[in-house]
Every structure is written in structure tokens, then in C-alpha cells.
Amino acid sequence: MPIPTAQYEPWMRRALEMGAKGLPNPDADDAPVGAVIYGPDEAEILALRQAAQALGMWRLTGCTLVTTLEPGTMSVGAIFLAYVPRLVVVTWDRYDGAVCSLWDVVRNPRLQSLRRSHSRSTQS
């Protein structure tokens, strides 16, 4: 099944913009790590809190989380607890990634799984 990354392209770009804003020194060789949730109109853990507050509920069942860097175990846990059904990852994190790089938490049969997860790595 092809991964429909074209439909997530604007969200990926927005997540990169958000990550770049958070860099302490844009000239340093840091990756712009950002996350954006798009669901019924809302733009990792702070993004989940903001989305829940904006929607007035903690279950984000109609949302998609787009993140520039593969979430670690804590963030994946928060994504599960918020019932986010779709996760889009731009770049894998081979050191701490819990989607498929280091761990494959999202497809663990013992947990409520994400309905869909899509990726497009910007790494070569």
C-alpha cells in the first residue's frame, strides 16, 4: 500500500517551521524538532495538551499528529493515551525512536494500536 505523504506535506512543513522556531541557536547543527496536530482544526506532549485544551477533550480521536522526529517512548505513550489514530513521522530517530527505529511500540499487539502511521524520511 503506498504511503500518502503528499496529503501530509503542508503539515510536515509546518512542523519543521515550529521546530526551527524552538532552536536556541539556528546556526548550530541541531535538528528542528517540532510536532503539529491537525484534527478538527488544531495545530509530542505540549502539542497534545494544546490540542486537548483547544478541543475541550483529552481524546483526540479525530486528529493526526505530524512530527519532524520519531517520538520516543514517553511521547508514544502520551499519543496512545490521547487516542490519536494517525501518526506521521518525517525523520526516524535511531537513538530514541519508539515507532520503528529502536522500538516498535506502535504495533505492539498488547497495546491499543494507532490505526495508521505514515512516514517519509528526509534522511538519505
C-alpha atoms as a PDB file:
ATOM      1  CA  MET A   1       0.000   0.000   0.000  1.00  0.00           C
ATOM      2  CA  PRO A   2       1.513   3.370  -0.989  1.00  0.00           C
ATOM      3  CA  ILE A   3       2.053   5.896   1.787  1.00  0.00           C
ATOM      4  CA  PRO A   4       0.003   9.062   1.104  1.00  0.00           C
ATOM      5  CA  THR A   5       2.703  11.522   2.120  1.00  0.00           C
ATOM      6  CA  ALA A   6       1.613  14.210  -0.366  1.00  0.00           C
ATOM      7  CA  GLN A   7      -1.501  14.962   1.675  1.00  0.00           C
ATOM      8  CA  TYR A   8       0.665  15.498   4.787  1.00  0.00           C
ATOM      9  CA  GLU A   9       3.278  17.697   3.084  1.00  0.00           C
ATOM     10  CA  PRO A  10       1.850  21.037   4.355  1.00  0.00           C
ATOM     11  CA  TRP A  11       1.688  19.642   7.895  1.00  0.00           C
ATOM     12  CA  MET A  12       5.267  18.368   7.688  1.00  0.00           C
ATOM     13  CA  ARG A  13       6.442  21.795   6.570  1.00  0.00           C
ATOM     14  CA  ARG A  14       4.550  23.447   9.450  1.00  0.00           C
ATOM     15  CA  ALA A  15       6.095  21.012  11.959  1.00  0.00           C
ATOM     16  CA  LEU A  16       9.559  21.873  10.583  1.00  0.00           C
ATOM     17  CA  GLU A  17       8.777  25.590  10.927  1.00  0.00           C
ATOM     18  CA  MET A  18       7.671  25.089  14.539  1.00  0.00           C
ATOM     19  CA  GLY A  19      10.830  23.113  15.280  1.00  0.00           C
ATOM     20  CA  ALA A  20      13.060  25.778  13.746  1.00  0.00           C
ATOM     21  CA  LYS A  21      11.458  28.423  15.990  1.00  0.00           C
ATOM     22  CA  GLY A  22      12.481  26.412  19.038  1.00  0.00           C
ATOM     23  CA  LEU A  23      16.162  26.153  18.148  1.00  0.00           C
ATOM     24  CA  PRO A  24      18.300  28.065  20.648  1.00  0.00           C
ATOM     25  CA  ASN A  25      20.948  28.751  18.020  1.00  0.00           C
ATOM     26  CA  PRO A  26      19.825  28.371  14.400  1.00  0.00           C
ATOM     27  CA  ASP A  27      23.471  28.262  13.276  1.00  0.00           C
ATOM     28  CA  ALA A  28      24.213  25.225  15.461  1.00  0.00           C
ATOM     29  CA  ASP A  29      23.959  21.823  13.848  1.00  0.00           C
ATOM     30  CA  ASP A  30      20.708  20.950  15.666  1.00  0.00           C
ATOM     31  CA  ALA A  31      17.718  19.309  14.028  1.00  0.00           C
ATOM     32  CA  PRO A  32      14.498  21.347  14.034  1.00  0.00           C
ATOM     33  CA  VAL A  33      12.292  19.028  16.100  1.00  0.00           C
ATOM     34  CA  GLY A  34       8.665  20.074  16.017  1.00  0.00           C
ATOM     35  CA  ALA A  35       5.249  18.446  16.255  1.00  0.00           C
ATOM     36  CA  VAL A  36       1.909  19.680  14.996  1.00  0.00           C
ATOM     37  CA  ILE A  37      -1.508  18.138  15.472  1.00  0.00           C
ATOM     38  CA  TYR A  38      -4.123  18.658  12.838  1.00  0.00           C
ATOM     39  CA  GLY A  39      -7.561  17.407  13.578  1.00  0.00           C
ATOM     40  CA  PRO A  40     -10.742  19.277  13.832  1.00  0.00           C
ATOM     41  CA  ASP A  41      -8.739  22.453  13.439  1.00  0.00           C
ATOM     42  CA  GLU A  42      -5.719  22.310  15.758  1.00  0.00           C
ATOM     43  CA  ALA A  43      -2.226  22.996  15.382  1.00  0.00           C
ATOM     44  CA  GLU A  44       4.751  15.090  21.417  1.00  0.00           C
ATOM     45  CA  ILE A  45       3.365  16.241  24.695  1.00  0.00           C
ATOM     46  CA  LEU A  46       2.883  20.023  24.525  1.00  0.00           C
ATOM     47  CA  ALA A  47       1.103  19.688  21.166  1.00  0.00           C
ATOM     48  CA  LEU A  48      -1.214  17.044  22.669  1.00  0.00           C
ATOM     49  CA  ARG A  49      -2.017  19.278  25.651  1.00  0.00           C
ATOM     50  CA  GLN A  50      -2.725  22.272  23.441  1.00  0.00           C
ATOM     51  CA  ALA A  51      -4.931  20.214  21.137  1.00  0.00           C
ATOM     52  CA  ALA A  52      -6.863  18.719  24.067  1.00  0.00           C
ATOM     53  CA  GLN A  53      -7.368  22.166  25.565  1.00  0.00           C
ATOM     54  CA  ALA A  54      -8.488  23.647  22.250  1.00  0.00           C
ATOM     55  CA  LEU A  55     -10.908  20.788  21.574  1.00  0.00           C
ATOM     56  CA  GLY A  56     -12.170  20.615  25.152  1.00  0.00           C
ATOM     57  CA  MET A  57     -11.483  16.899  25.452  1.00  0.00           C
ATOM     58  CA  TRP A  58      -8.489  14.678  26.093  1.00  0.00           C
ATOM     59  CA  ARG A  59      -9.376  12.041  23.492  1.00  0.00           C
ATOM     60  CA  LEU A  60      -8.018  13.259  20.178  1.00  0.00           C
ATOM     61  CA  THR A  61      -9.759  10.569  18.144  1.00  0.00           C
ATOM     62  CA  GLY A  62     -10.259  12.708  15.037  1.00  0.00           C
ATOM     63  CA  CYS A  63      -6.712  14.080  14.929  1.00  0.00           C
ATOM     64  CA  THR A  64      -3.455  13.377  13.119  1.00  0.00           C
ATOM     65  CA  LEU A  65      -0.112  14.058  14.793  1.00  0.00           C
ATOM     66  CA  VAL A  66       2.651  15.121  12.398  1.00  0.00           C
ATOM     67  CA  THR A  67       6.140  15.241  13.890  1.00  0.00           C
ATOM     68  CA  THR A  68       9.517  16.025  12.379  1.00  0.00           C
ATOM     69  CA  LEU A  69      11.341  13.478  14.556  1.00  0.00           C
ATOM     70  CA  GLU A  70      10.222   9.980  15.521  1.00  0.00           C
ATOM     71  CA  PRO A  71       8.763  10.129  19.040  1.00  0.00           C
ATOM     72  CA  GLY A  72      10.423   8.359  21.956  1.00  0.00           C
ATOM     73  CA  THR A  73       8.674   6.014  24.363  1.00  0.00           C
ATOM     74  CA  MET A  74       7.240   8.730  26.625  1.00  0.00           C
ATOM     75  CA  SER A  75       5.721  10.625  23.713  1.00  0.00           C
ATOM     76  CA  VAL A  76       4.381   7.459  22.087  1.00  0.00           C
ATOM     77  CA  GLY A  77       2.753   6.597  25.412  1.00  0.00           C
ATOM     78  CA  ALA A  78       1.100  10.012  25.519  1.00  0.00           C
ATOM     79  CA  ILE A  79      -0.065   9.592  21.912  1.00  0.00           C
ATOM     80  CA  PHE A  80      -1.674   6.251  22.824  1.00  0.00           C
ATOM     81  CA  LEU A  81      -3.340   7.682  25.929  1.00  0.00           C
ATOM     82  CA  ALA A  82      -4.760  10.573  23.886  1.00  0.00           C
ATOM     83  CA  TYR A  83      -6.242   8.061  21.369  1.00  0.00           C
ATOM     84  CA  VAL A  84      -4.578   9.778  18.397  1.00  0.00           C
ATOM     85  CA  PRO A  85      -5.387   7.444  15.483  1.00  0.00           C
ATOM     86  CA  ARG A  86      -2.805   8.647  12.947  1.00  0.00           C
ATOM     87  CA  LEU A  87       0.882   9.475  13.306  1.00  0.00           C
ATOM     88  CA  VAL A  88       3.063  10.925  10.545  1.00  0.00           C
ATOM     89  CA  VAL A  89       6.835  10.843  11.102  1.00  0.00           C
ATOM     90  CA  VAL A  90       9.176  12.883   8.893  1.00  0.00           C
ATOM     91  CA  THR A  91      12.548  11.599  10.178  1.00  0.00           C
ATOM     92  CA  TRP A  92      13.492   8.474  12.118  1.00  0.00           C
ATOM     93  CA  ASP A  93      15.433   8.660  15.388  1.00  0.00           C
ATOM     94  CA  ARG A  94      17.802   5.708  15.558  1.00  0.00           C
ATOM     95  CA  TYR A  95      18.804   6.555  19.133  1.00  0.00           C
ATOM     96  CA  ASP A  96      15.457   7.008  20.906  1.00  0.00           C
ATOM     97  CA  GLY A  97      12.728   6.288  18.345  1.00  0.00           C
ATOM     98  CA  ALA A  98       9.800   4.229  19.586  1.00  0.00           C
ATOM     99  CA  VAL A  99       7.836   3.929  16.351  1.00  0.00           C
ATOM    100  CA  CYS A 100      10.170   1.588  14.499  1.00  0.00           C
ATOM    101  CA  SER A 101      13.811   2.652  14.814  1.00  0.00           C
ATOM    102  CA  LEU A 102      14.821   1.493  18.275  1.00  0.00           C
ATOM    103  CA  TRP A 103      11.469   0.076  19.411  1.00  0.00           C
ATOM    104  CA  ASP A 104       8.228  -0.709  17.599  1.00  0.00           C
ATOM    105  CA  VAL A 105       5.797   0.368  20.287  1.00  0.00           C
ATOM    106  CA  VAL A 106       3.023   1.489  17.930  1.00  0.00           C
ATOM    107  CA  ARG A 107       2.486  -2.003  16.542  1.00  0.00           C
ATOM    108  CA  ASN A 108       2.767  -3.874  19.849  1.00  0.00           C
ATOM    109  CA  PRO A 109      -0.246  -6.225  19.898  1.00  0.00           C
ATOM    110  CA  ARG A 110      -0.628  -5.780  23.661  1.00  0.00           C
ATOM    111  CA  LEU A 111      -1.422  -2.083  23.255  1.00  0.00           C
ATOM    112  CA  GLN A 112      -4.195  -0.186  21.563  1.00  0.00           C
ATOM    113  CA  SER A 113      -2.537   0.488  18.242  1.00  0.00           C
ATOM    114  CA  LEU A 114      -2.655   3.516  16.024  1.00  0.00           C
ATOM    115  CA  ARG A 115      -4.955   2.930  13.096  1.00  0.00           C
ATOM    116  CA  ARG A 116      -2.394   4.281  10.679  1.00  0.00           C
ATOM    117  CA  SER A 117       1.109   5.581  10.770  1.00  0.00           C
ATOM    118  CA  HIS A 118       2.867   7.106   7.793  1.00  0.00           C
ATOM    119  CA  SER A 119       6.415   8.186   7.308  1.00  0.00           C
ATOM    120  CA  ARG A 120       8.658   9.981   4.931  1.00  0.00           C
ATOM    121  CA  SER A 121      12.255  10.051   5.926  1.00  0.00           C
ATOM    122  CA  THR A 122      14.252  13.116   4.981  1.00  0.00           C
ATOM    123  CA  GLN A 123      17.448  11.167   5.648  1.00  0.00           C
ATOM    124  CA  SER A 124      19.311   9.510   2.797  1.00  0.00           C
END
